[in-house]
Tab-separated table of C-alpha atoms and ligand atoms in Angstrom:
chain	number	residue	atom	x	y	z
A	654	MET	CA	-0.121	0.120	-0.138
A	655	VAL	CA	1.485	3.277	-1.090
A	656	LEU	CA	1.383	5.802	1.709
A	657	GLU	CA	1.558	9.715	1.366
A	658	ILE	CA	4.945	10.159	3.536
A	659	PRO	CA	6.375	13.970	3.398
A	660	GLY	CA	9.475	13.926	1.700
A	661	ALA	CA	9.145	10.299	0.501
A	662	THR	CA	8.595	9.461	-2.798
A	663	HIS	CA	7.259	5.865	-3.665
A	664	LEU	CA	9.703	3.790	-5.892
A	665	HIS	CA	8.582	0.005	-5.556
A	666	SER	CA	5.949	-2.311	-3.675
A	667	GLY	CA	7.051	-5.881	-2.776
A	668	LYS	CA	4.679	-8.548	-1.306
A	669	VAL	CA	5.521	-7.023	1.964
A	670	ARG	CA	7.598	-4.098	1.856
A	671	ASP	CA	7.322	-0.586	0.213
A	672	LEU	CA	10.426	1.355	-0.833
A	673	TYR	CA	10.619	4.990	-1.022
A	674	GLU	CA	13.112	7.536	-2.247
A	675	TYR	CA	14.025	9.576	0.919
A	676	GLY	CA	16.301	12.345	0.155
A	677	ASP	CA	19.812	11.036	-0.690
A	678	HIS	CA	18.498	7.737	1.022
A	679	LEU	CA	15.843	5.236	0.866
A	680	LEU	CA	13.027	4.460	3.128
A	681	MET	CA	12.194	0.788	3.589
A	682	VAL	CA	8.839	0.407	4.862
A	683	ALA	CA	7.844	-3.151	6.371
A	684	SER	CA	4.225	-3.580	6.307
A	685	ASP	CA	2.024	-6.192	8.418
A	686	ARG	CA	1.007	-8.198	5.314
A	687	ILE	CA	1.771	-11.720	5.519
A	688	SER	CA	1.970	-14.448	2.367
A	689	ALA	CA	1.696	-18.051	2.120
A	690	TYR	CA	1.504	-20.262	-1.043
A	691	ASP	CA	2.094	-17.218	-2.922
A	692	PHE	CA	-0.845	-15.203	-1.802
A	693	SER	CA	-0.923	-12.087	-0.095
A	694	LEU	CA	-3.358	-12.852	2.969
A	695	GLU	CA	-6.025	-10.885	4.622
A	696	PRO	CA	-5.962	-9.523	7.066
A	697	GLY	CA	-2.173	-8.585	8.032
A	698	ILE	CA	-0.665	-9.667	11.305
A	699	PRO	CA	-0.866	-6.684	13.600
A	700	ASP	CA	2.880	-5.660	14.508
A	701	LYS	CA	4.362	-7.790	11.926
A	702	GLY	CA	6.356	-5.025	10.310
A	703	GLU	CA	7.659	-3.617	13.262
A	704	ILE	CA	8.732	-7.039	14.726
A	705	LEU	CA	10.568	-7.964	11.663
A	706	THR	CA	12.254	-4.523	11.381
A	707	ARG	CA	13.613	-4.701	14.747
A	708	MET	CA	14.804	-8.522	14.170
A	709	SER	CA	16.705	-7.312	11.158
A	710	LEU	CA	18.092	-4.398	12.753
A	711	TRP	CA	19.264	-6.583	15.738
A	712	TRP	CA	20.691	-8.990	13.562
A	713	PHE	CA	22.740	-6.302	11.447
A	714	GLU	CA	24.303	-5.175	14.791
A	715	GLN	CA	25.406	-8.913	15.593
A	716	LEU	CA	26.952	-9.201	12.193
A	717	ALA	CA	28.594	-5.648	11.836
A	718	ASP	CA	32.178	-7.056	12.527
A	719	ILE	CA	31.473	-9.368	9.748
A	720	VAL	CA	30.026	-6.896	6.846
A	721	PRO	CA	29.009	-3.570	6.868
A	722	ASN	CA	25.431	-2.571	6.429
A	723	HIS	CA	23.172	-0.257	4.767
A	724	VAL	CA	21.152	1.135	7.859
A	725	ILE	CA	21.569	4.870	8.332
A	726	SER	CA	18.858	5.685	10.859
A	727	THR	CA	15.622	4.668	12.640
A	728	ASP	CA	14.441	7.979	12.928
A	729	VAL	CA	11.568	7.708	10.404
A	730	PRO	CA	8.386	9.754	9.808
A	731	GLU	CA	5.828	9.249	12.339
A	732	GLN	CA	3.342	7.359	10.290
A	733	VAL	CA	5.759	4.581	9.607
A	734	ALA	CA	7.475	4.605	13.129
A	735	GLY	CA	9.044	1.235	14.233
A	736	ARG	CA	8.585	-0.399	10.720
A	737	ALA	CA	10.733	1.609	8.637
A	738	LEU	CA	14.583	2.475	8.266
A	739	ILE	CA	16.443	4.756	6.460
A	740	VAL	CA	19.308	3.131	4.487
A	741	GLU	CA	22.049	3.935	2.118
A	742	ARG	CA	20.984	3.812	-1.520
A	743	LEU	CA	23.526	1.257	-2.999
A	744	ASP	CA	24.103	-0.023	-6.425
A	745	MET	CA	22.648	-3.683	-5.861
A	746	PHE	CA	24.333	-6.924	-7.167
A	747	PRO	CA	21.673	-8.754	-9.141
A	748	VAL	CA	22.016	-11.887	-7.143
A	749	GLU	CA	19.887	-13.418	-4.495
A	750	CYS	CA	22.698	-14.701	-2.226
A	751	VAL	CA	21.104	-17.892	-0.573
A	752	VAL	CA	22.804	-20.114	2.001
A	753	ARG	CA	21.440	-23.708	2.898
A	754	GLY	CA	22.218	-25.620	5.997
A	755	TYR	CA	19.319	-27.669	5.500
A	756	LEU	CA	17.879	-29.436	2.648
A	757	THR	CA	14.313	-28.359	1.663
A	758	GLY	CA	12.302	-26.503	-0.816
A	759	SER	CA	14.028	-25.900	-4.522
A	760	GLY	CA	16.962	-27.162	-3.054
A	761	LEU	CA	15.516	-30.519	-2.390
A	762	ALA	CA	13.829	-30.460	-5.611
A	763	ASP	CA	17.008	-29.912	-7.551
A	764	TYR	CA	18.867	-32.533	-5.549
A	765	ALA	CA	16.253	-35.235	-6.095
A	766	ALA	CA	16.576	-34.639	-9.665
A	767	SER	CA	20.414	-34.361	-10.077
A	768	GLY	CA	22.344	-34.711	-6.711
A	769	HIS	CA	23.302	-31.222	-6.984
A	770	VAL	CA	22.010	-27.864	-5.929
A	771	CYS	CA	23.181	-24.960	-8.112
A	772	GLY	CA	26.100	-27.004	-9.322
A	773	VAL	CA	27.022	-28.134	-5.579
A	774	PRO	CA	27.145	-31.888	-5.446
A	775	LEU	CA	25.685	-33.336	-2.333
A	776	PRO	CA	26.048	-36.928	-0.465
A	777	ARG	CA	23.773	-39.331	-1.471
A	778	GLY	CA	20.621	-40.447	0.866
A	779	LEU	CA	19.740	-36.783	1.962
A	780	VAL	CA	15.675	-36.257	2.862
A	781	ASP	CA	13.646	-33.335	3.254
A	782	GLY	CA	15.076	-31.252	6.112
A	783	SER	CA	18.366	-33.155	6.175
A	784	ARG	CA	21.167	-31.338	7.984
A	785	LEU	CA	24.163	-30.690	5.218
A	786	PRO	CA	27.663	-31.438	6.097
A	787	GLU	CA	28.633	-27.812	5.303
A	788	PRO	CA	26.363	-24.613	4.513
A	789	ILE	CA	26.377	-24.307	0.953
A	790	PHE	CA	25.953	-21.151	-1.359
A	791	THR	CA	23.026	-21.643	-3.695
A	792	PRO	CA	22.641	-18.424	-5.698
A	793	ALA	CA	19.285	-17.432	-7.468
A	794	THR	CA	18.367	-14.505	-9.963
A	795	LYS	CA	15.984	-11.984	-9.050
A	796	ALA	CA	12.598	-13.013	-10.530
A	797	GLU	CA	10.426	-10.739	-12.309
A	798	ILE	CA	7.186	-9.772	-10.466
A	799	GLY	CA	5.044	-12.877	-9.920
A	800	ASP	CA	7.804	-15.295	-11.145
A	801	HIS	CA	9.862	-17.456	-8.912
A	802	ASP	CA	13.486	-17.183	-8.367
A	803	GLN	CA	15.659	-18.965	-10.555
A	804	ASN	CA	18.372	-21.076	-8.802
A	805	ILE	CA	21.874	-20.771	-10.778
A	806	THR	CA	25.275	-21.802	-10.517
A	807	PHE	CA	28.341	-20.235	-9.025
A	808	ASP	CA	29.726	-19.990	-12.369
A	809	HIS	CA	26.698	-18.033	-13.574
A	810	VAL	CA	27.129	-15.597	-10.759
A	811	VAL	CA	31.021	-15.167	-12.090
A	812	ASP	CA	29.708	-14.745	-15.660
A	813	THR	CA	27.244	-12.033	-14.496
A	814	ILE	CA	29.390	-9.743	-11.930
A	815	GLY	CA	33.073	-11.204	-12.484
A	816	ALA	CA	34.853	-13.672	-10.401
A	817	GLU	CA	36.083	-11.374	-7.508
A	818	ASP	CA	32.714	-9.782	-6.513
A	819	ALA	CA	31.162	-13.417	-6.971
A	820	ALA	CA	33.704	-14.909	-4.512
A	821	ALA	CA	33.395	-12.170	-2.339
A	822	LEU	CA	29.372	-12.477	-1.942
A	823	ARG	CA	29.652	-16.090	-1.596
A	824	ASP	CA	32.410	-15.805	1.467
A	825	LEU	CA	30.464	-13.114	2.913
A	826	SER	CA	27.137	-15.237	2.952
A	827	ILE	CA	28.626	-18.129	4.082
A	828	GLN	CA	30.306	-16.322	7.108
A	829	VAL	CA	26.936	-14.469	7.967
A	830	TYR	CA	25.124	-17.586	7.761
A	831	ARG	CA	27.448	-19.431	10.031
A	832	ARG	CA	27.341	-16.721	12.698
A	833	ALA	CA	23.537	-16.689	12.355
A	834	GLU	CA	23.026	-20.226	12.302
A	835	GLU	CA	24.721	-20.616	15.675
A	836	ILE	CA	22.920	-17.859	17.408
A	837	ALA	CA	19.712	-19.055	16.198
A	838	ARG	CA	20.561	-22.727	17.294
A	839	GLU	CA	21.387	-21.839	20.788
A	840	ARG	CA	17.932	-20.149	21.334
A	841	GLY	CA	16.054	-23.397	19.938
A	842	ILE	CA	15.512	-22.052	16.296
A	843	LEU	CA	17.141	-24.031	13.414
A	844	LEU	CA	17.831	-21.345	10.543
A	845	ALA	CA	17.308	-23.909	7.590
A	846	ASP	CA	18.245	-21.426	4.762
A	847	THR	CA	18.376	-17.573	4.244
A	848	LYS	CA	18.649	-15.192	1.564
A	849	PHE	CA	20.797	-12.246	1.668
A	850	GLU	CA	21.222	-9.028	-0.877
A	851	PHE	CA	24.339	-7.137	-1.278
A	852	GLY	CA	24.944	-3.615	-2.668
A	853	ARG	CA	28.116	-1.689	-3.379
A	854	ARG	CA	28.707	1.976	-2.163
A	855	PRO	CA	30.422	4.331	-4.819
A	856	ASP	CA	33.685	3.700	-3.060
A	857	GLY	CA	33.431	0.234	-3.961
A	858	THR	CA	32.812	-1.333	-0.351
A	859	ILE	CA	30.297	-4.276	-0.706
A	860	VAL	CA	27.331	-3.958	2.121
A	861	LEU	CA	24.829	-6.290	3.560
A	862	ALA	CA	21.326	-4.648	2.426
A	863	ASP	CA	17.870	-5.348	2.224
A	864	GLU	CA	15.975	-7.270	5.270
A	865	VAL	CA	18.165	-9.939	7.020
A	866	LEU	CA	17.562	-13.129	8.970
A	867	THR	CA	13.872	-12.461	9.295
A	868	PRO	CA	11.197	-15.477	8.873
A	869	ASP	CA	10.313	-13.505	5.594
A	870	SER	CA	13.510	-14.171	4.040
A	871	SER	CA	14.810	-17.341	5.727
A	872	ARG	CA	13.157	-20.675	6.995
A	873	PHE	CA	12.967	-20.902	10.709
A	874	TRP	CA	12.083	-24.210	12.201
A	875	PRO	CA	11.491	-24.878	15.833
A	876	ALA	CA	14.630	-27.108	17.055
A	877	ASP	CA	12.901	-29.563	18.950
A	878	ALA	CA	10.270	-30.423	16.483
A	879	TRP	CA	13.122	-30.870	13.724
A	880	GLU	CA	12.559	-34.527	12.101
A	881	PRO	CA	14.229	-34.940	8.896
A	882	GLY	CA	12.313	-37.041	6.169
A	883	ARG	CA	9.087	-34.749	6.175
A	884	SER	CA	8.644	-31.281	5.672
A	885	GLN	CA	9.367	-29.416	8.949
A	886	PRO	CA	6.885	-27.307	10.861
A	887	SER	CA	7.338	-23.491	10.179
A	888	PHE	CA	8.351	-21.277	13.170
A	889	ASP	CA	6.099	-18.399	11.866
A	890	LYS	CA	3.617	-19.671	9.422
A	891	GLN	CA	2.454	-23.019	10.580
A	892	PHE	CA	-1.005	-22.067	12.315
A	893	VAL	CA	-1.596	-20.184	8.779
A	894	ARG	CA	-0.646	-23.242	6.485
A	895	ASP	CA	-2.418	-25.633	8.545
A	896	TRP	CA	-5.586	-23.516	8.659
A	897	LEU	CA	-5.664	-22.845	5.062
A	898	THR	CA	-4.980	-26.364	3.973
A	899	SER	CA	-7.605	-27.784	6.553
A	900	PRO	CA	-11.393	-28.467	5.665
A	901	GLU	CA	-12.298	-25.818	7.847
A	902	SER	CA	-10.687	-23.031	5.637
A	903	GLY	CA	-13.020	-24.415	2.541
A	904	TRP	CA	-9.976	-23.418	0.343
A	905	ASP	CA	-8.536	-25.640	-2.428
A	906	ARG	CA	-5.124	-25.077	-3.022
A	907	ASP	CA	-5.281	-26.441	-6.395
A	908	ILE	CA	-7.829	-23.955	-8.093
A	909	GLU	CA	-6.077	-20.846	-8.163
A	910	SER	CA	-8.389	-18.518	-6.017
A	911	ALA	CA	-7.416	-16.317	-3.443
A	912	PRO	CA	-7.322	-18.121	0.059
A	913	PRO	CA	-10.254	-17.061	2.428
A	914	ARG	CA	-9.718	-14.437	5.027
A	915	LEU	CA	-7.717	-15.598	8.194
A	916	PRO	CA	-9.925	-15.869	11.283
A	917	ASP	CA	-9.105	-13.725	14.259
A	918	ALA	CA	-7.799	-16.843	16.323
A	919	ILE	CA	-5.123	-17.662	13.644
A	920	VAL	CA	-3.882	-14.056	13.249
A	921	GLU	CA	-3.306	-13.755	17.082
A	922	LYS	CA	-1.509	-17.292	17.253
A	923	THR	CA	0.618	-16.077	14.214
A	924	ARG	CA	1.345	-12.775	16.206
A	925	GLU	CA	2.249	-14.538	19.118
A	926	ARG	CA	4.670	-16.704	16.850
A	927	TYR	CA	6.436	-13.636	15.559
A	928	LEU	CA	6.769	-12.198	19.174
A	929	GLU	CA	8.223	-15.424	20.152
A	930	ALA	CA	10.880	-15.678	17.461
A	931	TYR	CA	11.848	-12.031	18.185
A	932	GLU	CA	12.101	-12.669	22.095
A	933	ARG	CA	13.935	-15.894	22.036
A	934	LEU	CA	16.454	-14.461	19.238
A	935	THR	CA	17.206	-11.322	20.714
A	936	GLY	CA	16.472	-11.985	24.215
A	937	ARG	CA	14.691	-8.847	24.638
A	938	SER	CA	11.043	-8.556	25.430
A	939	TRP	CA	8.586	-6.774	23.183
B	1379	ATP	N1	20.368	-0.488	0.269
B	1379	ATP	C1	19.545	-0.948	-0.623
B	1379	ATP	N2	19.673	0.064	-1.799
B	1379	ATP	C2	19.030	-0.160	-3.162
B	1379	ATP	N3	18.321	-1.163	-3.054
B	1379	ATP	C3	17.878	-1.913	-2.218
B	1379	ATP	C4	18.594	-1.716	-0.987
B	1379	ATP	N4	18.320	-2.643	0.016
B	1379	ATP	C5	17.334	-3.267	-0.590
B	1379	ATP	N5	17.033	-2.868	-1.764
B	1379	ATP	C6	16.063	-3.414	-2.858
B	1379	ATP	O1	14.755	-3.003	-2.628
B	1379	ATP	C7	13.934	-3.875	-3.014
B	1379	ATP	C8	13.079	-4.363	-1.851
B	1379	ATP	O2	11.945	-4.969	-2.559
B	1379	ATP	P1	11.220	-6.122	-1.921
B	1379	ATP	O3	12.023	-7.032	-1.131
B	1379	ATP	O4	10.125	-5.475	-0.976
B	1379	ATP	O5	10.321	-6.278	-3.104
B	1379	ATP	P2	10.724	-7.652	-4.160
B	1379	ATP	O6	12.149	-8.094	-3.872
B	1379	ATP	O7	10.255	-6.794	-5.374
B	1379	ATP	O8	9.532	-8.697	-3.928
B	1379	ATP	P3	9.457	-9.790	-2.869
B	1379	ATP	O9	8.152	-9.204	-2.105
B	1379	ATP	O10	9.179	-11.190	-3.651
B	1379	ATP	O11	10.534	-9.716	-1.926
B	1379	ATP	C9	14.639	-4.955	-3.560
B	1379	ATP	O12	14.620	-4.765	-4.697
B	1379	ATP	C10	16.000	-4.972	-3.072
B	1379	ATP	O13	16.952	-5.391	-3.980
B	1380	MG	MG1	12.568	-8.926	-2.046
């Protein structure tokens, strides 16, 4: 939803966030919108935008010794207070820097078909939810609106942005994932995989951008329910998915009609899950 924000010019809206030009900088606004099964759902989850903004900010701080980030200020216009960040405007690399520590989703599909993910060979016998021997860099292209991201090989990244930058993005992504995975695991959350975006300052410095390590850019699994060989419950969206696919919702996933409106109880339980993720990770109370 495009807001009238003094001093801000709307540039772009994604499924969940809206981007504005803000003087020389950008204003990244996180809404309460939630998506599942590629549909944007109604209603939003109260406070989700603020919870995820604070979570992302907290992660940027935990990672600052590994890589600089694009955050300039949280001093944002009143009407988006708490759920927006003023960030440096960077020249973005056209690569979704995905790291996987566990196998699922499109990684699992590629592995089942070829034994590889993005050109990385993996051992035999892995199943849905298996922990990988080492985290792997599995880049993707940024999809056009409405399309899915396309997995690509590291060599493809080299062809796109050159060997030096490709290696830098891969190494930074893996380092950041390792740090984050360890922090999350200590707090009972498995960081199955995640997506980073990097950009470059005019002086050439590579900077971590976008949102980081939120449930919208990552798969969070409750560690105590992890059981390879089946699809893992999602830390944040499980109530939503379970309800949507239950007879109660009356929704048929196969006909491509919009899902029904979420009941209040599902919205409230989902909000509590986001709060729980925030509080567990950061150790701060909301
Ligand atoms: N510091 C930055 N400078 C310039 N562009 C940035 C910066 N940080 C993030 N971006 C870009 O801002 C955009 C944010 O868009 P957003 O994620 O909301 O929507 P989307 O990527 O088009 O769709 P989706 O909802 O699937 O994520 C992305 O294109 C991202 O690359
Ligand atoms: Mg995006």
